[in-house]
């Protein structure tokens, strides 16, 4: 179906490699019923070489490989009314010039949170059984322990650092199990914690008392490298640390020292800093590190959710309905 003559004009700009996964054919068909495509999809590099295509664009659709929304781009797009990002974070593409324009921007963070929370739930349950630690000991000793001591999934304590989209969804998943969930998040109100079914605690209690600690905090100047020797050494015997957030939340040098000295601990690291780690990083060889290459985030067909969220929000925009996933400029500085 062709868009009506009065349709909004849109342009899709993102990396080509993941475009078909994010904007699946049925999603593009739905978008095409709501907008007039100003031009075929572009990559960021192609847009930079011919930015004049932005002159009549009302809506910018994007995802991974998004262009930076700086003053130069905005000056090229005088009609721009909204930006729809089929990805999680927008920190790398938003600028003060963009926020000053008051243009709404939609993030698909809620859709990207789904697979991350699923991955985290799996790792939490494995951590409560201390699966990786026992597997290491079985492989080393070539025998099965008679009655391994593990917390198990009954009245164990799980700690979440961060109650954003992902942290709240992890808490919701864990509510189906007989575990206690505590969280640290200076931005979370008591009401947010209550709705999430968690109790707010300090970082020291989070690390010192939980059987599993999972990181879901944004990377900010005050959070970079915050997980260092003191917090890691405070982890209880056999504890599991999970990081699906940002690698730089952990002081890698400190983590290597602690993990080398404490083989009882397990670190499940789906993100690192740098990513991937340096070729000579001990993270590749430490037996108590489970290193995965950003598997938690949306992959393959899981990315369809992100495009579907953009389509749903675009439909609301076209009907002048409130957007459900537009970001609050007042909280822009604390976004992941």
mmCIF file of C-alpha atoms in Angstrom:
data_model
loop_
_atom_site.group_PDB
_atom_site.id
_atom_site.type_symbol
_atom_site.label_atom_id
_atom_site.label_comp_id
_atom_site.label_asym_id
_atom_site.label_seq_id
_atom_site.Cartn_x
_atom_site.Cartn_y
_atom_site.Cartn_z
ATOM 1 C CA UNK A 1 0.000 0.000 0.000
ATOM 2 C CA UNK A 2 1.394 3.396 -0.943
ATOM 3 C CA UNK A 3 1.593 6.094 1.680
ATOM 4 C CA UNK A 4 -0.820 8.998 1.179
ATOM 5 C CA UNK A 5 0.468 12.203 -0.334
ATOM 6 C CA UNK A 6 0.321 13.919 3.041
ATOM 7 C CA UNK A 7 2.463 11.245 4.704
ATOM 8 C CA UNK A 8 5.432 12.147 6.801
ATOM 9 C CA UNK A 9 8.762 11.902 5.014
ATOM 10 C CA UNK A 10 11.275 9.501 6.524
ATOM 11 C CA UNK A 11 14.844 8.320 6.001
ATOM 12 C CA UNK A 12 16.456 5.162 7.374
ATOM 13 C CA UNK A 13 20.147 5.496 8.267
ATOM 14 C CA UNK A 14 22.052 2.644 9.916
ATOM 15 C CA UNK A 15 24.735 0.083 9.214
ATOM 16 C CA UNK A 16 23.848 -2.302 6.406
ATOM 17 C CA UNK A 17 24.987 -5.500 8.150
ATOM 18 C CA UNK A 18 22.225 -5.518 10.762
ATOM 19 C CA UNK A 19 19.570 -3.566 8.885
ATOM 20 C CA UNK A 20 17.567 -6.567 7.668
ATOM 21 C CA UNK A 21 17.530 -8.105 11.146
ATOM 22 C CA UNK A 22 16.255 -4.932 12.799
ATOM 23 C CA UNK A 23 13.932 -3.674 10.080
ATOM 24 C CA UNK A 24 12.453 -6.965 8.919
ATOM 25 C CA UNK A 25 10.336 -6.968 5.719
ATOM 26 C CA UNK A 26 7.039 -6.907 7.611
ATOM 27 C CA UNK A 27 8.253 -3.962 9.693
ATOM 28 C CA UNK A 28 9.328 -2.023 6.603
ATOM 29 C CA UNK A 29 5.951 -2.758 5.022
ATOM 30 C CA UNK A 30 4.203 -1.368 8.083
ATOM 31 C CA UNK A 31 6.410 1.721 8.130
ATOM 32 C CA UNK A 32 5.793 2.230 4.418
ATOM 33 C CA UNK A 33 2.073 2.547 5.111
ATOM 34 C CA UNK A 34 2.753 5.462 7.446
ATOM 35 C CA UNK A 35 5.530 7.422 5.742
ATOM 36 C CA UNK A 36 6.936 8.410 2.405
ATOM 37 C CA UNK A 37 10.534 7.264 2.049
ATOM 38 C CA UNK A 38 12.671 10.239 1.097
ATOM 39 C CA UNK A 39 15.351 7.946 -0.363
ATOM 40 C CA UNK A 40 16.580 4.355 -0.098
ATOM 41 C CA UNK A 41 18.289 3.417 3.183
ATOM 42 C CA UNK A 42 21.680 4.963 3.813
ATOM 43 C CA UNK A 43 24.655 4.106 5.965
ATOM 44 C CA UNK A 44 26.158 6.807 8.157
ATOM 45 C CA UNK A 45 29.044 7.128 5.711
ATOM 46 C CA UNK A 46 26.721 7.453 2.714
ATOM 47 C CA UNK A 47 24.734 10.133 4.498
ATOM 48 C CA UNK A 48 27.910 12.063 5.294
ATOM 49 C CA UNK A 49 28.831 12.101 1.596
ATOM 50 C CA UNK A 50 25.403 13.397 0.516
ATOM 51 C CA UNK A 51 23.751 15.117 3.513
ATOM 52 C CA UNK A 52 21.416 17.174 1.318
ATOM 53 C CA UNK A 53 18.977 14.231 1.397
ATOM 54 C CA UNK A 54 18.027 15.399 4.911
ATOM 55 C CA UNK A 55 16.506 18.677 3.738
ATOM 56 C CA UNK A 56 12.952 17.338 3.439
ATOM 57 C CA UNK A 57 13.080 14.633 6.109
ATOM 58 C CA UNK A 58 10.511 14.751 8.919
ATOM 59 C CA UNK A 59 11.481 11.512 10.661
ATOM 60 C CA UNK A 60 14.879 9.896 11.012
ATOM 61 C CA UNK A 61 14.858 6.151 11.591
ATOM 62 C CA UNK A 62 18.062 4.493 12.658
ATOM 63 C CA UNK A 63 19.717 1.779 14.746
ATOM 64 C CA UNK A 64 23.268 0.478 15.047
ATOM 65 C CA UNK A 65 25.591 2.752 13.089
ATOM 66 C CA UNK A 66 23.418 5.815 13.669
ATOM 67 C CA UNK A 67 24.659 9.259 12.635
ATOM 68 C CA UNK A 68 25.619 11.685 15.378
ATOM 69 C CA UNK A 69 22.842 14.211 15.924
ATOM 70 C CA UNK A 70 25.068 17.258 16.052
ATOM 71 C CA UNK A 71 24.449 20.843 14.986
ATOM 72 C CA UNK A 72 25.735 20.233 11.460
ATOM 73 C CA UNK A 73 23.297 17.384 10.845
ATOM 74 C CA UNK A 74 20.406 19.256 12.430
ATOM 75 C CA UNK A 75 21.067 22.300 10.261
ATOM 76 C CA UNK A 76 20.781 19.998 7.236
ATOM 77 C CA UNK A 77 17.425 18.680 8.504
ATOM 78 C CA UNK A 78 15.291 21.771 9.256
ATOM 79 C CA UNK A 79 12.047 19.766 9.103
ATOM 80 C CA UNK A 80 13.158 17.011 11.497
ATOM 81 C CA UNK A 81 10.325 16.266 13.929
ATOM 82 C CA UNK A 82 11.383 13.019 15.619
ATOM 83 C CA UNK A 83 14.129 10.383 15.738
ATOM 84 C CA UNK A 84 13.443 6.669 16.190
ATOM 85 C CA UNK A 85 16.394 4.541 17.290
ATOM 86 C CA UNK A 86 16.048 0.755 16.960
ATOM 87 C CA UNK A 87 18.845 0.151 19.452
ATOM 88 C CA UNK A 88 19.384 0.444 23.190
ATOM 89 C CA UNK A 89 21.677 3.335 24.012
ATOM 90 C CA UNK A 90 21.523 6.812 22.452
ATOM 91 C CA UNK A 91 24.341 8.444 24.433
ATOM 92 C CA UNK A 92 26.812 8.082 21.581
ATOM 93 C CA UNK A 93 24.602 9.876 19.057
ATOM 94 C CA UNK A 94 22.878 12.627 21.058
ATOM 95 C CA UNK A 95 24.555 15.981 21.664
ATOM 96 C CA UNK A 96 23.671 19.150 23.592
ATOM 97 C CA UNK A 97 22.672 20.698 20.266
ATOM 98 C CA UNK A 98 20.154 17.932 19.729
ATOM 99 C CA UNK A 99 18.597 18.145 23.181
ATOM 100 C CA UNK A 100 18.363 21.920 22.804
ATOM 101 C CA UNK A 101 16.093 21.509 19.780
ATOM 102 C CA UNK A 102 13.435 19.685 21.807
ATOM 103 C CA UNK A 103 13.064 16.975 19.170
ATOM 104 C CA UNK A 104 11.630 13.753 20.636
ATOM 105 C CA UNK A 105 13.841 10.695 20.386
ATOM 106 C CA UNK A 106 12.609 7.134 20.820
ATOM 107 C CA UNK A 107 14.901 4.376 22.068
ATOM 108 C CA UNK A 108 14.231 0.645 21.700
ATOM 109 C CA UNK A 109 16.015 -0.020 25.002
ATOM 110 C CA UNK A 110 12.923 -1.766 26.356
ATOM 111 C CA UNK A 111 12.993 -4.229 23.452
ATOM 112 C CA UNK A 112 16.744 -4.778 23.709
ATOM 113 C CA UNK A 113 16.307 -5.421 27.437
ATOM 114 C CA UNK A 114 14.331 -8.594 26.787
ATOM 115 C CA UNK A 115 17.170 -10.866 25.572
ATOM 116 C CA UNK A 116 19.652 -9.310 28.013
ATOM 117 C CA UNK A 117 17.346 -10.082 30.919
ATOM 118 C CA UNK A 118 16.783 -13.617 29.632
ATOM 119 C CA UNK A 119 20.539 -14.204 29.377
ATOM 120 C CA UNK A 120 21.021 -12.738 32.852
ATOM 121 C CA UNK A 121 18.321 -14.930 34.350
ATOM 122 C CA UNK A 122 20.018 -18.022 32.936
ATOM 123 C CA UNK A 123 23.373 -16.970 34.380
ATOM 124 C CA UNK A 124 21.842 -16.136 37.778
ATOM 125 C CA UNK A 125 20.292 -19.582 38.045
ATOM 126 C CA UNK A 126 23.564 -21.227 36.990
ATOM 127 C CA UNK A 127 25.386 -19.032 39.503
ATOM 128 C CA UNK A 128 23.114 -20.047 42.361
ATOM 129 C CA UNK A 129 23.963 -23.669 41.591
ATOM 130 C CA UNK A 130 27.630 -22.613 41.231
ATOM 131 C CA UNK A 131 27.617 -24.585 37.990
ATOM 132 C CA UNK A 132 30.794 -23.148 36.518
ATOM 133 C CA UNK A 133 32.810 -23.560 39.735
ATOM 134 C CA UNK A 134 31.781 -27.169 40.167
ATOM 135 C CA UNK A 135 32.388 -27.913 36.488
ATOM 136 C CA UNK A 136 35.924 -26.548 36.879
ATOM 137 C CA UNK A 137 36.530 -28.726 39.924
ATOM 138 C CA UNK A 138 35.119 -31.816 38.184
ATOM 139 C CA UNK A 139 37.366 -31.287 35.183
ATOM 140 C CA UNK A 140 40.410 -30.716 37.397
ATOM 141 C CA UNK A 141 39.876 -33.623 39.796
ATOM 142 C CA UNK A 142 38.206 -35.995 37.328
ATOM 143 C CA UNK A 143 35.692 -36.993 39.932
ATOM 144 C CA UNK A 144 32.243 -35.919 40.993
ATOM 145 C CA UNK A 145 31.833 -34.301 44.415
ATOM 146 C CA UNK A 146 29.618 -36.300 46.733
ATOM 147 C CA UNK A 147 27.428 -33.498 48.059
ATOM 148 C CA UNK A 148 28.484 -30.094 46.720
ATOM 149 C CA UNK A 149 27.563 -27.094 48.834
ATOM 150 C CA UNK A 150 25.742 -24.508 46.753
ATOM 151 C CA UNK A 151 23.183 -21.797 47.609
ATOM 152 C CA UNK A 152 20.618 -23.211 45.194
ATOM 153 C CA UNK A 153 17.497 -21.407 44.083
ATOM 154 C CA UNK A 154 15.807 -21.319 47.473
ATOM 155 C CA UNK A 155 16.036 -18.288 49.700
ATOM 156 C CA UNK A 156 19.347 -17.284 48.176
ATOM 157 C CA UNK A 157 20.140 -13.596 47.707
ATOM 158 C CA UNK A 158 20.655 -12.007 44.297
ATOM 159 C CA UNK A 159 21.963 -8.464 43.909
ATOM 160 C CA UNK A 160 21.302 -6.114 40.998
ATOM 161 C CA UNK A 161 23.357 -2.982 40.424
ATOM 162 C CA UNK A 162 20.963 -0.831 38.427
ATOM 163 C CA UNK A 163 17.178 -0.739 38.083
ATOM 164 C CA UNK A 164 16.804 0.507 34.535
ATOM 165 C CA UNK A 165 14.907 -1.397 31.844
ATOM 166 C CA UNK A 166 17.086 -4.484 32.182
ATOM 167 C CA UNK A 167 17.449 -4.505 35.948
ATOM 168 C CA UNK A 168 13.695 -4.225 36.456
ATOM 169 C CA UNK A 169 13.028 -6.983 33.930
ATOM 170 C CA UNK A 170 15.578 -9.268 35.627
ATOM 171 C CA UNK A 171 13.848 -8.576 38.939
ATOM 172 C CA UNK A 172 10.500 -9.467 37.367
ATOM 173 C CA UNK A 173 11.915 -12.766 36.091
ATOM 174 C CA UNK A 174 13.381 -13.559 39.509
ATOM 175 C CA UNK A 175 10.052 -12.863 41.194
ATOM 176 C CA UNK A 176 8.948 -16.294 39.973
ATOM 177 C CA UNK A 177 11.613 -17.941 42.106
ATOM 178 C CA UNK A 178 11.997 -18.251 45.853
ATOM 179 C CA UNK A 179 14.957 -15.877 46.075
ATOM 180 C CA UNK A 180 15.529 -12.518 47.738
ATOM 181 C CA UNK A 181 16.436 -9.730 45.331
ATOM 182 C CA UNK A 182 18.213 -6.578 46.500
ATOM 183 C CA UNK A 183 19.412 -3.680 44.382
ATOM 184 C CA UNK A 184 21.649 -0.643 44.371
ATOM 185 C CA UNK A 185 20.602 2.344 42.277
ATOM 186 C CA UNK A 186 20.936 5.942 43.492
ATOM 187 C CA UNK A 187 18.470 7.049 40.797
ATOM 188 C CA UNK A 188 15.753 4.599 41.858
ATOM 189 C CA UNK A 189 13.018 5.816 44.191
ATOM 190 C CA UNK A 190 11.579 3.647 46.955
ATOM 191 C CA UNK A 191 8.429 3.391 44.828
ATOM 192 C CA UNK A 192 10.404 2.089 41.838
ATOM 193 C CA UNK A 193 12.049 -0.493 44.077
ATOM 194 C CA UNK A 194 8.702 -1.480 45.552
ATOM 195 C CA UNK A 195 7.168 -1.949 42.125
ATOM 196 C CA UNK A 196 10.176 -4.029 41.086
ATOM 197 C CA UNK A 197 9.832 -6.174 44.192
ATOM 198 C CA UNK A 198 13.342 -5.450 45.451
ATOM 199 C CA UNK A 199 14.916 -3.890 48.534
ATOM 200 C CA UNK A 200 17.402 -1.059 48.035
ATOM 201 C CA UNK A 201 20.803 -1.520 49.710
ATOM 202 C CA UNK A 202 24.258 0.035 49.471
ATOM 203 C CA UNK A 203 27.027 -1.274 47.215
ATOM 204 C CA UNK A 204 28.923 -2.775 50.155
ATOM 205 C CA UNK A 205 25.924 -4.834 51.230
ATOM 206 C CA UNK A 206 25.148 -5.786 47.645
ATOM 207 C CA UNK A 207 28.604 -7.264 47.058
ATOM 208 C CA UNK A 208 29.196 -8.540 50.560
ATOM 209 C CA UNK A 209 25.970 -10.483 51.084
ATOM 210 C CA UNK A 210 24.716 -11.737 47.722
ATOM 211 C CA UNK A 211 25.369 -15.148 46.196
ATOM 212 C CA UNK A 212 25.113 -13.613 42.719
ATOM 213 C CA UNK A 213 25.706 -9.975 41.743
ATOM 214 C CA UNK A 214 24.584 -8.781 38.308
ATOM 215 C CA UNK A 215 25.615 -5.415 36.829
ATOM 216 C CA UNK A 216 23.042 -3.292 34.968
ATOM 217 C CA UNK A 217 24.311 0.228 35.662
ATOM 218 C CA UNK A 218 25.079 2.891 33.037
ATOM 219 C CA UNK A 219 28.680 3.838 32.337
ATOM 220 C CA UNK A 220 29.152 7.310 33.777
ATOM 221 C CA UNK A 221 32.237 9.092 35.135
ATOM 222 C CA UNK A 222 31.189 8.142 38.654
ATOM 223 C CA UNK A 223 30.606 4.466 37.800
ATOM 224 C CA UNK A 224 33.687 3.804 35.660
ATOM 225 C CA UNK A 225 35.952 1.263 37.355
ATOM 226 C CA UNK A 226 33.813 1.333 40.493
ATOM 227 C CA UNK A 227 33.914 -2.454 40.828
ATOM 228 C CA UNK A 228 37.476 -2.789 42.081
ATOM 229 C CA UNK A 229 39.506 -4.821 44.541
ATOM 230 C CA UNK A 230 37.564 -3.864 47.654
ATOM 231 C CA UNK A 231 34.143 -4.804 46.323
ATOM 232 C CA UNK A 232 35.386 -7.924 44.541
ATOM 233 C CA UNK A 233 37.259 -9.165 47.606
ATOM 234 C CA UNK A 234 34.092 -8.699 49.656
ATOM 235 C CA UNK A 235 32.160 -11.224 47.561
ATOM 236 C CA UNK A 236 31.121 -14.213 49.620
ATOM 237 C CA UNK A 237 32.739 -17.617 48.959
ATOM 238 C CA UNK A 238 31.633 -19.157 45.669
ATOM 239 C CA UNK A 239 29.847 -16.011 44.501
ATOM 240 C CA UNK A 240 29.193 -15.241 40.841
ATOM 241 C CA UNK A 241 29.604 -11.809 39.242
ATOM 242 C CA UNK A 242 27.708 -11.161 35.993
ATOM 243 C CA UNK A 243 28.345 -8.188 33.731
ATOM 244 C CA UNK A 244 26.061 -7.599 30.747
ATOM 245 C CA UNK A 245 26.162 -3.795 31.094
ATOM 246 C CA UNK A 246 29.449 -2.054 30.282
ATOM 247 C CA UNK A 247 32.915 -3.526 30.606
ATOM 248 C CA UNK A 248 34.420 -0.364 32.050
ATOM 249 C CA UNK A 249 32.272 -0.643 35.176
ATOM 250 C CA UNK A 250 34.889 -3.156 36.348
ATOM 251 C CA UNK A 251 38.525 -2.329 37.027
ATOM 252 C CA UNK A 252 39.999 -5.122 34.898
ATOM 253 C CA UNK A 253 43.428 -5.134 36.538
ATOM 254 C CA UNK A 254 41.834 -5.404 39.975
ATOM 255 C CA UNK A 255 39.441 -8.089 38.770
ATOM 256 C CA UNK A 256 42.291 -10.191 37.385
ATOM 257 C CA UNK A 257 44.182 -9.974 40.686
ATOM 258 C CA UNK A 258 41.155 -10.948 42.774
ATOM 259 C CA UNK A 259 39.996 -13.725 40.469
ATOM 260 C CA UNK A 260 43.493 -15.183 40.348
ATOM 261 C CA UNK A 261 43.703 -15.158 44.153
ATOM 262 C CA UNK A 262 40.167 -16.454 44.654
ATOM 263 C CA UNK A 263 39.408 -19.451 42.417
ATOM 264 C CA UNK A 264 36.124 -19.917 44.283
ATOM 265 C CA UNK A 265 34.668 -16.874 42.509
ATOM 266 C CA UNK A 266 33.220 -16.905 38.990
ATOM 267 C CA UNK A 267 32.962 -13.899 36.686
ATOM 268 C CA UNK A 268 30.581 -14.121 33.714
ATOM 269 C CA UNK A 269 31.682 -11.260 31.481
ATOM 270 C CA UNK A 270 29.597 -10.599 28.381
ATOM 271 C CA UNK A 271 31.151 -7.139 28.049
ATOM 272 C CA UNK A 272 34.722 -5.975 28.578
ATOM 273 C CA UNK A 273 36.802 -2.828 28.241
ATOM 274 C CA UNK A 274 38.274 -2.756 25.716
ATOM 275 C CA UNK A 275 35.996 -5.039 23.747
ATOM 276 C CA UNK A 276 37.327 -7.521 22.869
ATOM 277 C CA UNK A 277 40.026 -7.620 25.545
ATOM 278 C CA UNK A 278 43.644 -7.106 24.587
ATOM 279 C CA UNK A 279 45.077 -10.339 23.132
ATOM 280 C CA UNK A 280 47.327 -10.804 26.156
ATOM 281 C CA UNK A 281 44.542 -10.169 28.692
ATOM 282 C CA UNK A 282 44.319 -12.706 31.488
ATOM 283 C CA UNK A 283 40.562 -12.710 31.020
ATOM 284 C CA UNK A 284 41.114 -15.172 28.172
ATOM 285 C CA UNK A 285 42.976 -17.652 30.338
ATOM 286 C CA UNK A 286 41.677 -17.382 33.897
ATOM 287 C CA UNK A 287 39.685 -20.569 34.532
ATOM 288 C CA UNK A 288 37.092 -18.784 36.650
ATOM 289 C CA UNK A 289 36.200 -16.265 33.927
ATOM 290 C CA UNK A 290 33.381 -17.093 31.520
ATOM 291 C CA UNK A 291 33.976 -14.742 28.598
ATOM 292 C CA UNK A 292 31.254 -14.293 25.977
ATOM 293 C CA UNK A 293 31.230 -11.850 23.022
ATOM 294 C CA UNK A 294 28.234 -9.646 23.784
ATOM 295 C CA UNK A 295 25.784 -12.536 23.467
ATOM 296 C CA UNK A 296 23.246 -11.063 25.866
ATOM 297 C CA UNK A 297 22.054 -8.289 23.568
ATOM 298 C CA UNK A 298 19.637 -8.823 20.700
ATOM 299 C CA UNK A 299 21.015 -11.169 18.036
ATOM 300 C CA UNK A 300 19.480 -12.392 14.776
ATOM 301 C CA UNK A 301 15.703 -12.655 14.949
ATOM 302 C CA UNK A 302 15.739 -11.144 18.450
ATOM 303 C CA UNK A 303 16.476 -7.826 16.744
ATOM 304 C CA UNK A 304 13.056 -7.869 15.108
ATOM 305 C CA UNK A 305 11.640 -6.671 18.435
ATOM 306 C CA UNK A 306 13.559 -3.418 18.112
ATOM 307 C CA UNK A 307 12.180 -2.650 14.676
ATOM 308 C CA UNK A 308 8.692 -3.588 15.816
ATOM 309 C CA UNK A 309 8.970 -1.139 18.712
ATOM 310 C CA UNK A 310 9.945 1.618 16.264
ATOM 311 C CA UNK A 311 6.965 0.738 14.044
ATOM 312 C CA UNK A 312 4.587 0.856 17.010
ATOM 313 C CA UNK A 313 5.962 4.213 18.148
ATOM 314 C CA UNK A 314 5.883 5.600 14.612
ATOM 315 C CA UNK A 315 2.209 4.637 14.383
ATOM 316 C CA UNK A 316 1.521 6.513 17.626
ATOM 317 C CA UNK A 317 3.399 9.541 16.313
ATOM 318 C CA UNK A 318 1.431 9.531 13.050
ATOM 319 C CA UNK A 319 -1.828 9.385 15.034
ATOM 320 C CA UNK A 320 -0.665 12.153 17.427
ATOM 321 C CA UNK A 321 -0.789 9.712 20.343
ATOM 322 C CA UNK A 322 1.674 9.883 23.258
ATOM 323 C CA UNK A 323 4.943 8.089 22.622
ATOM 324 C CA UNK A 324 5.670 5.299 25.098
ATOM 325 C CA UNK A 325 9.437 5.083 24.629
ATOM 326 C CA UNK A 326 10.534 8.698 24.121
ATOM 327 C CA UNK A 327 13.466 9.652 26.311
ATOM 328 C CA UNK A 328 13.262 12.327 28.961
ATOM 329 C CA UNK A 329 15.888 15.011 28.220
ATOM 330 C CA UNK A 330 16.206 15.679 31.952
ATOM 331 C CA UNK A 331 17.625 12.181 32.423
ATOM 332 C CA UNK A 332 19.807 12.210 29.324
ATOM 333 C CA UNK A 333 23.036 12.474 31.307
ATOM 334 C CA UNK A 334 22.306 9.252 33.206
ATOM 335 C CA UNK A 335 21.346 7.124 30.218
ATOM 336 C CA UNK A 336 23.275 3.901 29.638
#
